[in-house]
Amino acid sequence: MLHRFRHSIASFSLPTRLNNPFHYTPHPLCELAARELRAYLCERKEWTEELSAGKMFGVLVVKDPAGTVGFLAAFSGNLAGSNSHEYFVPPIYDMLRPGDFFRTEEASISDLNRQIETLETAGRYRELLRTIEETETEVAREIAAAKARMRIAKTAREARRREHPDENTQTALVRESQYEKAELHRLKQSWKNRLASLHAQRTSIAERIESLRCERKARSAALQAKLFRKFRLLNALGEIRDLAEIFAPTPQGTPPAGAGECAAPKLLQYAFEHRLTPLAIAEFWWGASPKGEIRRHGHYYPACRGKCGPILAHMLRGLDVEPEPDRACPQSAPELLYEDRWIAAVFKPAGMLSVPGKSEAPSILDWARERYPAATGPLVVHRLDMDTSGVLLLALTKEAHQDLQAQFKHRTVRKRYIALLEGRITPPKGRIELPLRPDLHDRPRQAVDPLHGKPAITEYEVLEFRNGRTRIAFYPLTGRTHQLRVHAAHPSGLNAPIAGDRLYGTAGRRLLLHAERIEFRHPATGDRIAIEKPADF
C-alpha cells in the first residue's frame, strides 16, 4: 500500500506541517504522487468506462518510522464493485465483503422493495384504482341526472298545485315527491355499497404496501445505525470514535450516507494504523463532472464539509495542521460612489464581507453604521459574495430600504457584472437557466438541481477574448447564491469557470468577478439612476 516515488525526491523540501484538507494548494510531492497515480489509472483499461463517469481520488505523502518518504492512494466510494484493490489503501470498514451483515441485510431490504413494487404495479391493484376512479365519475353523473329529473318533476308538480287540484290529486303529488326522494336515497346507497366494496379491496392491498414500507424504513435505519458503529476512526492521539459518536454533537445529529467512504479518511486511517506520519494530502477529480455538481478532470479539490468536516476534525487531532485561513481580507478600502439624504452607493472590495459573518472580519455594514449613525433601517439593501467586488447599495432611511427591496423583488433593478472566464465562449450572447440549491454536503458550494433548485436566470454578452480568457458581461435576472459562478463553470452553462474561482475552478489571487453597474428607480425622487464602477482587471 505504501508506494515509493519512482523518481528521486532529494530536491523536494518536506512540509513542516500537514496542509489543511479544506483549504490548500497541493504540495509538489502531492502533485508528483498524483501524477504517478494517474499513470496507474491509465494502465487499468478495464476501469476506463467507470472512471470516465467521474470519481474522486486522494494521495497522502507520508514518512515511515525509518524516515523514508512515500505516498498512499485512495478512492472515494467503491471501484469496480469492490472496496479493496491492491494499489489503494483498504476501506475503513468493508461493507461489500462477501458474507458481511451489510450485504445480507441489504439483500433483504431489496426484497422488500421488490415486494412493494410488485404490489404497486400489479394488474389487480391498478385495475382497482382505475375502477374506483371510473365508478366515482359514474356515481356523480347518475346522481346529477337523477337530481335534474327531480327538479323537472318538482316544477311540474308546483304548476299542477297552482291549478287547485282536488284532495286525491294533492295526495298523489305528495306521494310522487316522496317516492322520488326515496329512489334517490336508494340510488346513493347502492353506489355507496359498491364503492365501499372496491375501497375495501384497495385498502387491503394499500395496508400491505404501507406495512412493507414501514418495515423497510425500520430495517434501513437499523442497518445504517449498525454500519455507523462499524466505522471506527483513529486519530494521531490513538483515540477511536465511531461515526455515530462523531456526528452526534453536529447539527444533523446522524452521519450522512457515504460518510467515512471518502478518500481523506481512508488515507489517514491507514497511516495511523501503520505508524506512518502524514506530511501532505491532496484530492483530485478524474473523469466527467456529476450532473448537479461542478468537477473538472484533473483538478484538485478540498475535502467536503458535510461528510468529512466532523470526521477530519476528529482524525486530525494530535497533528500539526495548517490553520484554515481567514479569507475575509479586503484588498482595498470601501469607496463612496454616491450619496444623498436617502441612499448611498459604495464600492465593496474583493475579500470584504457585505454583512458581518462568524469572524471579526470587517464588513460594509460595519463601515456604513460608522459613517451613517443616524440612518434608520437595515442599511444594506442587497449583498455581494465576499470574493466579488463591485457596487453595493445602501438605504439611509427605512422607507428607502423598503422601496429598494420591492424593486429587487419585482426585478426592476438592472445589474451588470464583468468577469474573466477561463477559455473561449460561444455563442457571443445567450441566456442560462440552471436552477440552484445549496450543496448540502459541501456548503457553501451550490448545486444545479432541476427538481428542487430555485429558478436562476442569467443573460450574458461576450466582450472580448484575449490570452486564453474571455471578458464577459453578465446580466443576472435572479439573485441566487453563487449564481454567476455556477452558471459560468457548469457544463450545462458556459463550461468555463471564472478566473480565480476557488470553489468552481482554480484558485487565484482573487475571483475576477465585479459588479460594475446597477440601475434602479430612486426611492425618493422617482428618477431612474445608474451607478457604475469599472472593473480594475
Coordinates of C-alpha atoms in Angstrom, one line a residue:
M1 CA 0.0 0.0 0.0
L2 CA 2.9 2.3 0.7
H3 CA 4.4 3.5 -2.6
R4 CA 7.9 4.7 -3.1
F5 CA 8.3 7.5 -5.5
R6 CA 9.7 6.3 -8.9
H7 CA 12.0 9.3 -9.2
S8 CA 14.3 10.9 -6.7
I9 CA 12.7 13.4 -4.4
A10 CA 16.0 14.6 -2.9
S11 CA 15.4 18.1 -4.3
F12 CA 12.0 18.4 -2.7
S13 CA 11.5 20.2 0.6
L14 CA 9.4 18.3 3.1
P15 CA 6.4 20.2 4.5
T16 CA 6.8 21.2 8.2
R17 CA 3.1 20.7 9.0
L18 CA 0.2 19.0 7.3
N19 CA -1.7 21.2 4.9
N20 CA -5.4 21.9 5.8
P21 CA -7.5 19.5 3.8
F22 CA -10.3 22.1 3.5
H23 CA -8.1 24.8 2.0
Y24 CA -4.8 24.1 0.3
T25 CA -2.5 24.4 -2.7
P26 CA -1.2 21.0 -3.5
H27 CA 2.4 20.4 -2.2
P28 CA 4.8 19.5 -5.0
L29 CA 5.2 16.0 -3.5
C30 CA 1.4 15.5 -3.7
E31 CA 1.4 16.6 -7.3
L32 CA 4.2 14.1 -8.0
A33 CA 2.2 11.3 -6.2
A34 CA -0.9 12.3 -8.1
R35 CA 0.9 12.0 -11.5
E36 CA 2.1 8.5 -10.6
L37 CA -1.5 7.6 -9.5
R38 CA -2.9 9.0 -12.8
A39 CA -0.4 6.9 -14.8
Y40 CA -1.5 3.8 -12.9
L41 CA -5.2 4.6 -13.6
C42 CA -4.4 4.9 -17.3
E43 CA -2.9 1.4 -17.3
R44 CA -6.1 -0.1 -15.9
K45 CA -8.0 -0.3 -19.1
E46 CA -10.8 -2.4 -17.6
W47 CA -11.7 0.6 -15.4
T48 CA -11.8 3.2 -18.3
E49 CA -15.6 3.3 -18.7
E50 CA -16.3 3.6 -15.0
L51 CA -13.6 6.2 -14.4
S52 CA -14.8 8.3 -17.3
A53 CA -18.1 8.8 -15.4
G54 CA -16.1 10.6 -12.6
K55 CA -14.5 9.7 -9.3
M56 CA -12.5 11.4 -6.6
F57 CA -9.0 10.1 -5.7
G58 CA -6.6 11.1 -3.0
V59 CA -3.0 10.9 -2.2
L60 CA -1.2 11.2 1.2
V61 CA 2.5 11.8 1.4
V62 CA 3.8 10.0 4.5
K63 CA 7.0 9.2 6.3
D64 CA 7.6 5.8 7.8
P65 CA 9.3 5.1 11.2
A66 CA 12.6 4.8 9.4
G67 CA 12.2 8.2 7.9
T68 CA 11.6 7.1 4.3
V69 CA 9.1 9.2 2.4
G70 CA 6.4 7.6 0.2
F71 CA 2.7 8.0 -0.5
L72 CA -0.6 6.3 -0.1
A73 CA -3.5 6.4 -2.6
A74 CA -7.3 6.1 -2.1
F75 CA -10.5 6.4 -4.0
S76 CA -13.9 7.6 -2.7
G77 CA -16.7 5.1 -2.5
N78 CA -16.0 1.8 -4.3
L79 CA -14.3 0.9 -7.6
A80 CA -15.3 -1.8 -10.0
G81 CA -17.8 -3.1 -7.4
S82 CA -15.2 -3.6 -4.7
N83 CA -13.8 -1.6 -1.8
S84 CA -10.4 -3.3 -1.9
H85 CA -7.8 -3.0 -4.7
E86 CA -4.1 -3.8 -4.4
Y87 CA -2.8 -0.3 -5.3
F88 CA -5.1 1.5 -2.8
V89 CA -5.5 1.6 1.0
P90 CA -8.3 -0.6 2.2
P91 CA -11.7 0.9 3.4
I92 CA -12.2 1.8 7.0
Y93 CA -14.9 -0.9 7.0
D94 CA -15.6 -3.1 4.1
M95 CA -19.3 -3.4 3.8
L96 CA -19.1 -5.2 0.5
R97 CA -17.1 -8.1 1.8
P98 CA -18.9 -11.4 0.9
G99 CA -21.0 -12.7 3.9
D100 CA -20.9 -9.3 5.7
F101 CA -24.1 -8.3 7.6
F102 CA -24.5 -5.3 5.4
R103 CA -24.8 -7.3 2.1
T104 CA -27.1 -9.8 3.8
E105 CA -29.5 -7.2 5.2
E106 CA -29.2 -5.0 2.1
A107 CA -30.5 -8.0 0.1
S108 CA -33.4 -8.4 2.5
I109 CA -34.3 -4.7 2.1
S110 CA -34.0 -5.1 -1.7
D111 CA -36.5 -7.9 -1.5
L112 CA -38.9 -5.6 0.4
N113 CA -38.5 -3.1 -2.4
R114 CA -39.4 -5.7 -5.0
Q115 CA -42.5 -6.8 -3.0
I116 CA -43.6 -3.2 -2.7
E117 CA -43.1 -2.6 -6.4
T118 CA -44.9 -5.8 -7.3
L119 CA -47.9 -4.8 -5.3
E120 CA -47.9 -1.2 -6.6
T121 CA -47.6 -2.3 -10.2
A122 CA -49.7 -5.4 -10.1
G123 CA -52.6 -5.6 -12.6
R124 CA -55.2 -6.2 -9.8
Y125 CA -54.2 -3.1 -7.8
R126 CA -54.0 -0.8 -10.8
E127 CA -57.4 -2.2 -12.1
L128 CA -58.9 -1.4 -8.7
L129 CA -57.7 2.2 -8.7
R130 CA -59.0 2.6 -12.3
T131 CA -62.4 1.0 -11.4
I132 CA -62.7 3.2 -8.4
E133 CA -62.0 6.4 -10.4
E134 CA -64.4 5.4 -13.2
T135 CA -67.1 4.4 -10.7
E136 CA -66.9 7.7 -8.8
T137 CA -67.3 9.5 -12.1
E138 CA -70.3 7.4 -13.0
V139 CA -71.8 7.9 -9.5
A140 CA -71.5 11.7 -9.8
R141 CA -73.1 11.5 -13.3
E142 CA -76.1 9.3 -12.4
I143 CA -76.8 11.3 -9.2
A144 CA -76.6 14.6 -11.1
A145 CA -79.0 13.2 -13.7
A146 CA -81.5 11.9 -11.1
K147 CA -81.5 15.3 -9.3
A148 CA -82.1 17.0 -12.7
R149 CA -85.1 14.8 -13.3
M150 CA -86.4 15.5 -9.8
R151 CA -86.1 19.3 -10.4
I152 CA -88.2 18.9 -13.6
A153 CA -90.8 16.8 -11.8
K154 CA -91.0 19.3 -8.9
T155 CA -91.6 22.2 -11.3
A156 CA -94.4 20.2 -12.9
R157 CA -96.0 19.4 -9.5
E158 CA -95.8 23.0 -8.5
A159 CA -97.6 24.0 -11.7
R160 CA -100.4 21.5 -11.1
R161 CA -100.7 22.7 -7.4
R162 CA -101.3 26.2 -8.7
E163 CA -104.4 24.8 -10.6
H164 CA -106.0 24.0 -7.2
P165 CA -106.4 20.2 -7.7
D166 CA -108.7 18.1 -5.6
E167 CA -107.5 16.3 -2.4
N168 CA -106.8 13.0 -4.2
T169 CA -104.6 14.7 -6.7
Q170 CA -102.7 16.6 -4.0
T171 CA -102.1 13.4 -2.1
A172 CA -100.8 11.7 -5.3
L173 CA -98.4 14.6 -5.8
V174 CA -97.0 14.3 -2.3
R175 CA -96.5 10.5 -2.8
E176 CA -94.8 11.2 -6.1
S177 CA -92.3 13.6 -4.4
Q178 CA -91.7 11.1 -1.5
Y179 CA -91.1 8.3 -4.0
E180 CA -88.5 10.3 -6.0
K181 CA -86.7 11.2 -2.8
A182 CA -86.6 7.6 -1.7
E183 CA -85.4 6.5 -5.1
L184 CA -82.5 9.0 -4.9
H185 CA -81.6 7.7 -1.5
R186 CA -81.7 4.0 -2.8
L187 CA -79.5 5.1 -5.7
K188 CA -77.0 6.7 -3.5
Q189 CA -76.9 3.8 -1.1
S190 CA -76.5 1.3 -3.9
W191 CA -73.4 3.2 -5.3
K192 CA -72.1 3.7 -1.8
N193 CA -72.2 0.0 -1.1
R194 CA -70.5 -0.8 -4.4
L195 CA -67.7 1.8 -3.8
A196 CA -67.2 0.6 -0.2
S197 CA -66.5 -2.9 -1.6
L198 CA -64.0 -1.5 -4.1
H199 CA -62.3 0.6 -1.4
A200 CA -62.1 -2.3 1.0
Q201 CA -60.2 -4.3 -1.6
R202 CA -57.9 -1.4 -2.4
T203 CA -57.3 -0.7 1.3
S204 CA -56.3 -4.3 1.9
I205 CA -53.5 -4.0 -0.7
A206 CA -52.6 -0.5 0.4
E207 CA -52.2 -1.6 4.0
R208 CA -49.9 -4.4 3.0
I209 CA -47.8 -1.9 1.0
E210 CA -47.7 0.5 3.9
S211 CA -46.7 -2.3 6.3
L212 CA -43.8 -3.2 3.9
R213 CA -42.8 0.4 3.7
C214 CA -42.7 0.7 7.5
E215 CA -40.7 -2.5 7.8
R216 CA -38.3 -1.2 5.1
K217 CA -37.8 2.1 6.9
A218 CA -37.1 0.5 10.2
R219 CA -34.7 -2.1 8.8
S220 CA -32.9 0.6 6.8
A221 CA -32.5 2.8 9.9
A222 CA -31.2 -0.2 11.9
L223 CA -28.8 -1.2 9.2
Q224 CA -27.4 2.4 8.9
A225 CA -27.0 2.6 12.7
K226 CA -25.2 -0.7 12.9
L227 CA -23.0 0.3 9.9
F228 CA -22.1 3.6 11.5
R229 CA -20.8 1.8 14.6
K230 CA -18.6 -0.3 12.4
F231 CA -16.7 2.7 11.1
R232 CA -14.2 3.2 14.0
L233 CA -11.9 6.1 13.2
L234 CA -8.4 6.7 14.6
N235 CA -6.6 9.9 15.2
A236 CA -2.9 10.8 15.8
L237 CA -3.5 10.6 19.6
G238 CA -4.7 7.0 19.3
E239 CA -8.3 7.9 20.1
I240 CA -11.0 5.9 18.5
R241 CA -14.6 7.1 17.8
D242 CA -17.3 5.6 15.6
L243 CA -19.3 7.6 13.1
A244 CA -22.3 7.8 15.3
E245 CA -20.3 9.3 18.1
I246 CA -18.6 11.8 15.8
F247 CA -21.8 13.1 14.3
A248 CA -23.9 13.1 17.4
P249 CA -23.0 16.7 18.5
T250 CA -23.3 18.1 15.0
P251 CA -26.5 19.9 13.8
Q252 CA -27.5 17.0 11.6
G253 CA -27.1 14.5 14.5
T254 CA -26.5 11.5 12.3
P255 CA -23.9 10.7 9.7
P256 CA -24.9 11.3 6.1
A257 CA -24.9 8.4 3.6
G258 CA -21.4 7.7 2.4
A259 CA -19.7 9.2 5.5
G260 CA -16.3 7.5 6.1
E261 CA -16.0 6.4 2.5
C262 CA -14.2 9.5 1.1
A263 CA -10.5 9.3 0.2
A264 CA -9.1 11.5 3.0
P265 CA -10.4 9.5 6.0
K266 CA -9.3 6.2 4.3
L267 CA -5.8 7.6 3.9
L268 CA -5.4 8.9 7.4
Q269 CA -6.8 5.7 8.9
Y270 CA -4.3 3.6 7.2
A271 CA -1.4 6.0 8.1
F272 CA -2.4 5.9 11.8
E273 CA -2.8 2.1 11.8
H274 CA 0.7 1.6 10.3
R275 CA 2.6 4.3 12.3
L276 CA 3.1 6.5 9.2
T277 CA 3.4 10.2 9.7
P278 CA 1.1 12.3 7.4
L279 CA 3.1 15.1 5.6
A280 CA 0.7 16.4 2.9
I281 CA -2.6 15.5 1.4
A282 CA -4.5 16.2 -1.8
E283 CA -7.6 15.0 -3.6
F284 CA -8.3 15.3 -7.4
W285 CA -11.2 14.6 -9.7
W286 CA -10.9 12.1 -12.5
G287 CA -13.5 11.9 -15.4
A288 CA -16.7 13.7 -16.2
S289 CA -18.5 16.1 -13.8
P290 CA -21.6 14.9 -12.0
K291 CA -24.8 16.4 -13.4
G292 CA -25.6 18.6 -10.4
E293 CA -22.0 19.5 -9.2
I294 CA -19.0 21.1 -10.8
R295 CA -16.0 18.9 -11.0
R296 CA -13.2 19.3 -13.6
H297 CA -11.0 16.4 -14.7
G298 CA -7.6 16.6 -13.1
H299 CA -8.4 19.5 -10.8
Y300 CA -7.6 19.4 -7.1
Y301 CA -10.4 19.8 -4.5
P302 CA -10.7 20.4 -0.8
A303 CA -12.4 17.8 1.4
C304 CA -16.2 18.1 1.6
R305 CA -17.6 19.9 4.6
G306 CA -20.8 17.8 5.2
K307 CA -19.3 14.3 5.3
C308 CA -15.6 14.9 6.1
G309 CA -15.8 18.1 8.2
P310 CA -16.7 16.3 11.5
I311 CA -14.7 13.2 10.6
L312 CA -11.5 15.1 9.9
A313 CA -12.0 17.3 13.0
H314 CA -11.6 14.1 15.0
M315 CA -8.9 12.4 12.9
L316 CA -6.6 15.4 12.7
R317 CA -6.4 15.7 16.5
G318 CA -2.8 15.4 17.5
L319 CA -1.3 16.5 14.2
D320 CA 0.3 19.9 13.4
V321 CA -2.1 21.2 10.8
E322 CA -2.1 24.5 9.0
P323 CA -5.0 26.6 10.2
E324 CA -7.7 27.5 7.8
P325 CA -7.0 31.0 6.5
D326 CA -9.4 33.8 7.1
R327 CA -10.5 34.7 3.6
A328 CA -12.1 37.9 4.7
C329 CA -9.2 40.1 3.8
P330 CA -10.2 43.2 1.8
Q331 CA -7.8 44.1 -0.9
S332 CA -8.6 47.8 -0.5
A333 CA -10.8 50.1 1.4
P334 CA -14.5 50.8 0.6
E335 CA -15.1 53.8 -1.6
L336 CA -18.1 56.0 -1.6
L337 CA -19.6 56.3 -5.1
Y338 CA -22.8 58.2 -4.5
E339 CA -24.6 59.8 -1.5
D340 CA -27.8 61.9 -0.8
R341 CA -30.3 62.1 2.0
W342 CA -31.9 58.8 1.2
I343 CA -29.4 56.4 -0.3
A344 CA -25.7 55.8 -0.8
A345 CA -23.7 53.6 -3.1
V346 CA -20.3 52.1 -2.1
F347 CA -17.6 50.1 -3.8
K348 CA -17.1 46.8 -2.0
P349 CA -13.6 45.5 -2.5
A350 CA -12.9 41.8 -3.1
G351 CA -12.4 39.9 0.2
M352 CA -14.7 42.1 2.2
L353 CA -18.0 40.9 3.6
S354 CA -21.3 42.6 2.8
V355 CA -22.6 42.0 6.3
P356 CA -20.8 40.6 9.4
G357 CA -20.1 36.9 9.4
K358 CA -18.9 34.4 12.1
S359 CA -15.5 36.0 12.4
E360 CA -14.5 39.5 13.5
A361 CA -13.7 40.5 9.9
P362 CA -14.9 44.0 8.8
S363 CA -17.9 44.3 6.6
I364 CA -19.7 47.0 4.5
L365 CA -22.4 47.1 7.1
D366 CA -19.9 47.9 9.9
W367 CA -18.5 50.7 7.6
A368 CA -21.9 52.0 6.9
R369 CA -23.0 52.1 10.6
E370 CA -19.9 54.1 11.5
R371 CA -20.4 56.6 8.6
Y372 CA -24.2 56.9 9.0
P373 CA -25.0 56.7 12.7
A374 CA -28.4 58.4 12.2
A375 CA -29.6 56.1 9.5
T376 CA -32.8 54.1 10.1
G377 CA -33.5 50.6 8.8
P378 CA -31.1 47.8 7.9
L379 CA -28.9 50.0 5.7
V380 CA -27.6 47.2 3.3
V381 CA -30.2 46.6 0.5
H382 CA -28.6 43.6 -1.2
R383 CA -25.3 41.6 -0.9
L384 CA -22.3 40.6 -2.9
D385 CA -20.3 37.5 -2.3
M386 CA -17.2 38.2 -0.2
D387 CA -15.0 37.2 -3.1
T388 CA -16.8 39.6 -5.5
S389 CA -16.0 43.3 -5.8
G390 CA -18.4 46.0 -7.0
V391 CA -21.2 48.4 -6.4
L392 CA -23.3 47.9 -3.3
L393 CA -26.5 50.0 -2.5
L394 CA -27.2 51.4 1.0
A395 CA -30.6 52.8 2.2
L396 CA -30.3 55.6 4.7
T397 CA -34.0 55.5 5.7
K398 CA -36.3 52.7 6.5
E399 CA -38.7 53.9 3.7
A400 CA -35.9 53.9 1.1
H401 CA -34.9 50.4 2.2
Q402 CA -38.4 49.1 1.7
D403 CA -38.8 50.8 -1.7
L404 CA -35.5 49.4 -3.0
Q405 CA -36.2 45.9 -1.6
A406 CA -39.5 46.0 -3.5
Q407 CA -37.7 46.9 -6.7
F408 CA -35.3 43.9 -6.3
K409 CA -38.3 41.7 -5.5
H410 CA -40.1 42.8 -8.7
R411 CA -36.9 42.5 -10.7
T412 CA -36.9 46.1 -11.9
V413 CA -33.3 46.6 -10.8
R414 CA -30.8 46.1 -13.7
K415 CA -27.3 44.8 -12.8
R416 CA -24.2 44.3 -14.9
Y417 CA -21.3 42.2 -13.8
I418 CA -17.9 41.9 -15.6
A419 CA -15.9 38.7 -15.4
L420 CA -12.9 37.0 -16.9
L421 CA -13.6 33.3 -17.8
E422 CA -11.1 30.6 -18.5
G423 CA -11.4 29.7 -22.2
R424 CA -13.3 30.9 -25.2
I425 CA -17.1 31.3 -25.0
T426 CA -19.6 30.6 -27.8
P427 CA -22.2 31.8 -28.8
P428 CA -21.4 35.5 -28.1
K429 CA -24.7 36.2 -26.5
G430 CA -27.1 34.0 -24.6
R431 CA -29.3 33.1 -21.7
I432 CA -28.6 30.5 -19.0
E433 CA -31.3 28.9 -16.9
L434 CA -30.0 26.4 -14.3
P435 CA -32.0 26.0 -11.1
L436 CA -29.8 26.1 -8.0
R437 CA -29.8 24.8 -4.4
P438 CA -27.2 24.5 -1.7
D439 CA -24.9 21.5 -1.9
L440 CA -26.0 20.0 1.4
H441 CA -22.8 18.0 1.9
D442 CA -20.3 20.7 0.8
R443 CA -21.5 24.2 1.8
P444 CA -21.1 27.0 0.7
R445 CA -20.9 25.3 -2.8
Q446 CA -24.2 25.4 -4.8
A447 CA -25.5 22.5 -6.9
V448 CA -27.7 22.5 -10.1
D449 CA -31.0 20.7 -9.4
P450 CA -33.9 20.9 -11.9
L451 CA -36.2 19.2 -9.4
H452 CA -35.5 21.0 -6.1
G453 CA -33.5 24.0 -7.1
K454 CA -34.8 27.6 -7.2
P455 CA -35.0 29.3 -10.7
A456 CA -31.8 31.1 -11.6
I457 CA -31.5 33.0 -14.9
T458 CA -28.5 34.9 -16.3
E459 CA -28.1 36.7 -19.6
Y460 CA -24.6 37.2 -21.0
E461 CA -22.6 39.0 -23.7
V462 CA -19.0 38.2 -24.7
L463 CA -16.9 41.4 -24.8
E464 CA -13.5 40.1 -26.0
F465 CA -11.2 37.1 -26.0
R466 CA -7.5 37.6 -25.0
N467 CA -4.7 35.5 -23.7
G468 CA -6.9 32.4 -23.3
R469 CA -9.6 34.2 -21.3
T470 CA -13.0 35.6 -22.2
R471 CA -14.1 39.0 -20.9
I472 CA -17.8 38.8 -20.4
A473 CA -20.8 40.9 -19.2
F474 CA -23.4 39.1 -17.0
Y475 CA -26.9 40.4 -16.6
P476 CA -28.5 38.3 -13.7
L477 CA -32.3 38.3 -13.7
T478 CA -32.4 36.5 -10.4
G479 CA -30.1 36.7 -7.4
R480 CA -29.2 33.2 -6.2
T481 CA -26.1 32.5 -4.2
H482 CA -23.1 31.9 -6.5
Q483 CA -25.4 32.2 -9.5
L484 CA -22.9 33.7 -11.9
R485 CA -20.1 31.4 -10.7
V486 CA -22.1 28.2 -11.2
H487 CA -23.7 29.4 -14.5
A488 CA -20.2 30.1 -15.8
A489 CA -18.5 26.9 -14.6
H490 CA -21.2 24.2 -15.0
P491 CA -21.0 22.0 -18.2
S492 CA -24.7 22.9 -18.9
G493 CA -23.9 26.6 -18.6
L494 CA -20.8 28.1 -20.2
N495 CA -18.4 25.4 -19.0
A496 CA -15.8 28.0 -18.3
P497 CA -15.1 28.9 -14.6
I498 CA -14.5 32.5 -13.6
A499 CA -10.7 33.0 -13.2
G500 CA -9.6 32.7 -9.6
D501 CA -12.7 30.8 -8.5
R502 CA -11.5 28.6 -5.7
L503 CA -14.9 26.8 -5.4
Y504 CA -15.8 26.0 -9.0
G505 CA -12.5 26.5 -10.9
T506 CA -8.9 27.2 -9.9
A507 CA -7.9 29.4 -7.0
G508 CA -6.0 32.6 -7.8
R509 CA -5.1 35.9 -6.3
R510 CA -8.8 36.9 -6.3
L511 CA -12.0 36.0 -8.0
L512 CA -12.2 38.0 -11.3
L513 CA -15.9 38.9 -10.9
H514 CA -17.0 42.5 -10.5
A515 CA -20.5 44.1 -10.0
E516 CA -19.8 47.0 -12.4
R517 CA -23.1 48.8 -12.8
I518 CA -26.5 49.0 -11.1
E519 CA -29.6 50.8 -12.4
F520 CA -32.8 51.5 -10.3
R521 CA -35.5 54.0 -9.6
H522 CA -34.6 56.5 -6.9
P523 CA -36.9 55.8 -3.9
A524 CA -37.5 59.4 -3.1
T525 CA -37.3 61.3 -6.5
G526 CA -38.6 58.6 -8.7
D527 CA -35.8 59.3 -11.3
R528 CA -34.1 56.4 -13.0
I529 CA -30.5 56.4 -11.7
A530 CA -27.4 54.3 -12.7
I531 CA -24.2 54.0 -10.6
E532 CA -21.1 52.5 -12.2
K533 CA -17.6 51.5 -11.0
P534 CA -15.4 50.0 -13.8
A535 CA -13.5 46.8 -13.0
D536 CA -9.8 47.1 -12.3
F537 CA -9.0 43.9 -14.3

